[in-house]
XYZ file of C-alpha atoms in Angstrom:
253
model
C 89.517 -146.700 63.555
C 87.787 -149.859 64.585
C 85.605 -148.098 67.378
C 84.988 -144.945 65.014
C 83.683 -148.084 62.481
C 81.469 -149.509 65.481
C 80.052 -146.395 65.796
C 78.896 -145.560 62.447
C 77.639 -149.217 62.452
C 75.657 -147.920 65.378
C 73.928 -146.230 63.010
C 72.413 -147.922 61.149
C 69.131 -148.787 62.574
C 68.858 -144.940 63.501
C 67.381 -141.837 61.056
C 71.101 -139.944 61.332
C 72.383 -140.716 57.571
C 69.036 -140.576 55.898
C 68.815 -137.257 57.923
C 72.039 -136.223 56.668
C 71.335 -136.973 52.764
C 67.810 -135.357 53.150
C 68.935 -132.440 55.001
C 71.516 -131.710 52.482
C 69.132 -132.405 49.885
C 66.489 -129.434 51.215
C 67.717 -126.518 50.404
C 69.110 -126.588 46.771
C 66.208 -128.615 45.806
C 63.822 -125.823 46.708
C 65.775 -123.248 44.685
C 65.792 -125.014 41.940
C 62.084 -125.463 42.207
C 61.669 -121.942 42.805
C 64.261 -121.148 39.795
C 62.211 -122.423 37.592
C 58.818 -121.898 38.521
C 59.027 -117.626 38.318
C 62.518 -117.518 35.724
C 61.522 -114.217 35.412
C 62.091 -112.794 38.651
C 65.474 -114.408 39.050
C 67.082 -112.997 35.413
C 70.309 -111.007 36.034
C 70.835 -107.533 34.465
C 73.579 -107.322 32.109
C 77.182 -107.937 33.277
C 75.419 -108.870 36.729
C 76.660 -112.532 37.761
C 73.823 -115.103 38.969
C 75.835 -116.803 41.520
C 76.332 -113.878 43.739
C 72.557 -114.144 44.690
C 72.365 -117.414 44.009
C 74.827 -117.919 46.863
C 73.640 -115.848 48.839
C 70.950 -118.139 49.179
C 72.279 -120.855 49.453
C 74.829 -120.152 51.915
C 71.858 -118.385 53.973
C 70.294 -121.838 54.082
C 73.108 -123.027 55.416
C 73.494 -120.861 58.500
C 69.526 -121.188 59.622
C 69.185 -125.546 58.447
C 73.143 -126.651 58.920
C 72.474 -126.218 63.131
C 69.394 -127.735 62.843
C 70.578 -130.207 61.471
C 73.983 -130.184 64.103
C 71.652 -130.444 67.160
C 69.674 -133.801 66.056
C 72.848 -135.244 64.507
C 74.293 -134.947 67.774
C 71.287 -135.751 69.998
C 70.935 -139.130 68.041
C 74.732 -140.012 67.571
C 74.567 -139.927 71.584
C 71.436 -141.165 72.264
C 71.906 -144.484 70.873
C 73.674 -144.955 74.562
C 71.709 -143.448 76.476
C 68.148 -145.525 74.722
C 69.726 -149.093 74.706
C 70.988 -148.411 78.631
C 74.678 -148.873 76.898
C 76.669 -146.240 79.070
C 77.528 -148.840 81.961
C 78.368 -151.855 79.467
C 80.675 -149.444 76.854
C 82.712 -147.753 79.892
C 83.674 -151.423 81.156
C 84.821 -152.663 78.075
C 88.972 -151.978 77.472
C 88.992 -148.676 76.056
C 89.428 -146.271 77.650
C 86.577 -143.188 78.167
C 88.721 -140.475 76.321
C 88.899 -142.790 73.077
C 85.263 -143.664 73.439
C 84.524 -140.001 73.996
C 87.173 -138.933 70.461
C 85.222 -141.402 68.649
C 81.671 -140.125 68.964
C 82.805 -136.642 68.899
C 85.059 -138.125 65.160
C 81.960 -139.581 63.883
C 80.118 -136.552 64.499
C 82.542 -134.264 62.885
C 82.539 -136.899 60.328
C 78.310 -136.582 59.404
C 78.428 -132.664 59.722
C 81.400 -132.160 57.015
C 79.756 -134.446 55.438
C 76.922 -132.524 55.427
C 78.636 -129.356 54.223
C 79.912 -131.368 51.752
C 76.627 -132.616 49.750
C 74.905 -129.751 50.535
C 77.379 -127.308 48.739
C 78.374 -129.918 45.732
C 74.432 -129.932 45.104
C 74.223 -126.746 45.112
C 76.726 -126.079 42.630
C 75.188 -128.560 40.765
C 71.864 -126.822 40.736
C 73.519 -123.691 39.791
C 74.864 -125.596 36.719
C 71.803 -127.013 35.358
C 69.954 -124.124 36.195
C 72.693 -122.863 33.586
C 71.855 -125.086 31.288
C 68.601 -125.384 31.603
C 67.188 -121.562 31.432
C 70.357 -119.942 29.246
C 68.665 -116.541 30.576
C 70.202 -117.321 34.069
C 73.420 -116.115 32.926
C 75.292 -119.552 35.109
C 77.226 -120.706 32.480
C 78.705 -117.396 31.882
C 80.742 -116.956 35.044
C 83.372 -119.582 36.635
C 81.618 -121.021 40.128
C 82.939 -119.470 43.071
C 84.730 -122.228 44.452
C 87.424 -120.253 46.873
C 84.525 -118.611 48.667
C 82.641 -121.676 48.965
C 85.310 -122.516 50.419
C 86.077 -119.614 52.977
C 82.783 -119.928 53.857
C 82.889 -123.735 54.913
C 86.647 -122.918 56.869
C 84.756 -119.946 58.855
C 81.398 -121.452 59.340
C 83.136 -124.593 60.217
C 85.118 -122.161 63.021
C 81.562 -120.749 64.372
C 79.847 -123.520 64.809
C 82.553 -125.658 66.851
C 81.600 -123.722 70.471
C 77.870 -125.140 69.794
C 79.342 -128.430 68.724
C 81.363 -129.359 71.703
C 78.510 -127.683 73.997
C 75.814 -129.686 72.271
C 78.032 -133.043 72.612
C 78.323 -132.337 76.327
C 74.755 -131.259 76.654
C 73.704 -134.440 74.706
C 75.512 -137.124 77.207
C 74.438 -135.558 80.246
C 71.237 -135.557 79.627
C 69.106 -139.061 79.196
C 66.090 -137.143 77.468
C 66.540 -136.619 73.876
C 63.801 -133.601 74.049
C 65.492 -131.830 76.794
C 69.155 -131.582 75.145
C 67.372 -130.172 71.912
C 65.639 -128.301 73.806
C 67.924 -126.297 75.154
C 70.027 -125.676 72.107
C 66.687 -124.908 70.353
C 66.538 -122.078 72.390
C 69.926 -121.035 72.302
C 69.358 -120.659 68.397
C 66.190 -118.615 68.502
C 67.800 -116.060 71.234
C 70.922 -116.208 68.922
C 67.862 -115.662 65.843
C 66.259 -113.150 67.828
C 68.865 -111.023 69.153
C 71.987 -111.590 66.331
C 72.036 -107.737 66.274
C 72.576 -107.104 69.815
C 76.058 -106.279 70.207
C 76.887 -108.573 73.170
C 75.082 -111.544 71.887
C 78.711 -112.924 70.298
C 79.340 -114.260 73.295
C 76.566 -116.848 72.973
C 77.836 -120.346 71.113
C 74.651 -120.604 69.902
C 74.543 -116.992 68.197
C 77.943 -117.622 65.997
C 76.367 -118.972 62.672
C 74.174 -116.513 62.689
C 76.508 -113.909 62.449
C 77.560 -114.907 59.258
C 74.173 -114.399 57.216
C 74.758 -112.469 53.678
C 78.544 -113.555 54.226
C 80.625 -111.911 51.990
C 84.339 -111.363 50.778
C 84.867 -108.663 53.769
C 83.402 -111.321 56.459
C 87.157 -112.558 57.515
C 88.521 -109.221 57.399
C 85.727 -107.396 59.481
C 85.156 -110.573 61.966
C 88.314 -111.735 63.454
C 87.785 -110.979 66.843
C 84.702 -113.241 66.760
C 86.809 -115.984 65.212
C 89.404 -115.888 67.953
C 86.172 -115.897 70.521
C 84.834 -119.099 68.855
C 88.440 -120.415 69.007
C 88.979 -120.248 73.028
C 85.640 -120.865 73.289
C 86.109 -124.258 71.346
C 89.086 -124.737 73.593
C 87.087 -124.235 76.553
C 84.030 -126.507 76.082
C 86.308 -129.382 74.523
C 88.898 -129.438 77.477
C 85.561 -129.785 80.283
C 83.402 -131.872 78.325
C 86.687 -134.210 77.719
C 87.897 -133.984 81.669
C 83.570 -134.494 82.561
C 83.139 -137.235 80.348
C 86.308 -138.490 81.386
C 87.045 -138.548 85.340
C 83.268 -136.957 86.545
C 80.776 -138.564 84.298
C 78.833 -141.286 86.532
C 77.056 -144.623 84.713
C 73.691 -143.878 86.497
C 74.206 -140.120 85.031
C 74.429 -141.580 81.703
């Protein structure tokens, strides 16, 4: 726990914490302003649940913007050591490389999960606020689809795990932050542009975009993709852990 606490202390002088908060605020704020600016365009028909359309927008926004956030947060967390040339010092401490690896990974997952919690919580608050502020939108007439949100978050986390481990690996392998970010952004662009190609699912960076327009039927129709992501996760976790603990040289960091 002390190692994880130390990793968080290192982030005090970086943009990582602000990035998490501002990133989570961006899409909910934009949607809030959009709904209020043209209320009549979003008034649902009789008996239509407004949460359905609202959640499609929120979850699609999550698919697009969270992946960029993840690339940046991983880069910033690892770049702390690159920037200070601190890897050599870190490896001489009486702490195993395995614990250092797991400590940084734990901080990354804490930031990512914190982002999702804040993002979805703010999204629900926006929907509830719109329901009370503009009764015609109808949000207050229907319950918040919490189970739908929970399913999305669970499956989305499975989808992004291969990307997280791959980007983490690249980030400690390349001293230059721009290099690892460029590879990640390039992968995301290819994954988005070719998301309809049947073989794109084998690219880790493409998995989040397969969840665009998420519906209740997604889980049943994507069991094979979830299994593939799980296999990729285990493979990339083992390879990156081995590289970090056994092969990484101080000068290469």
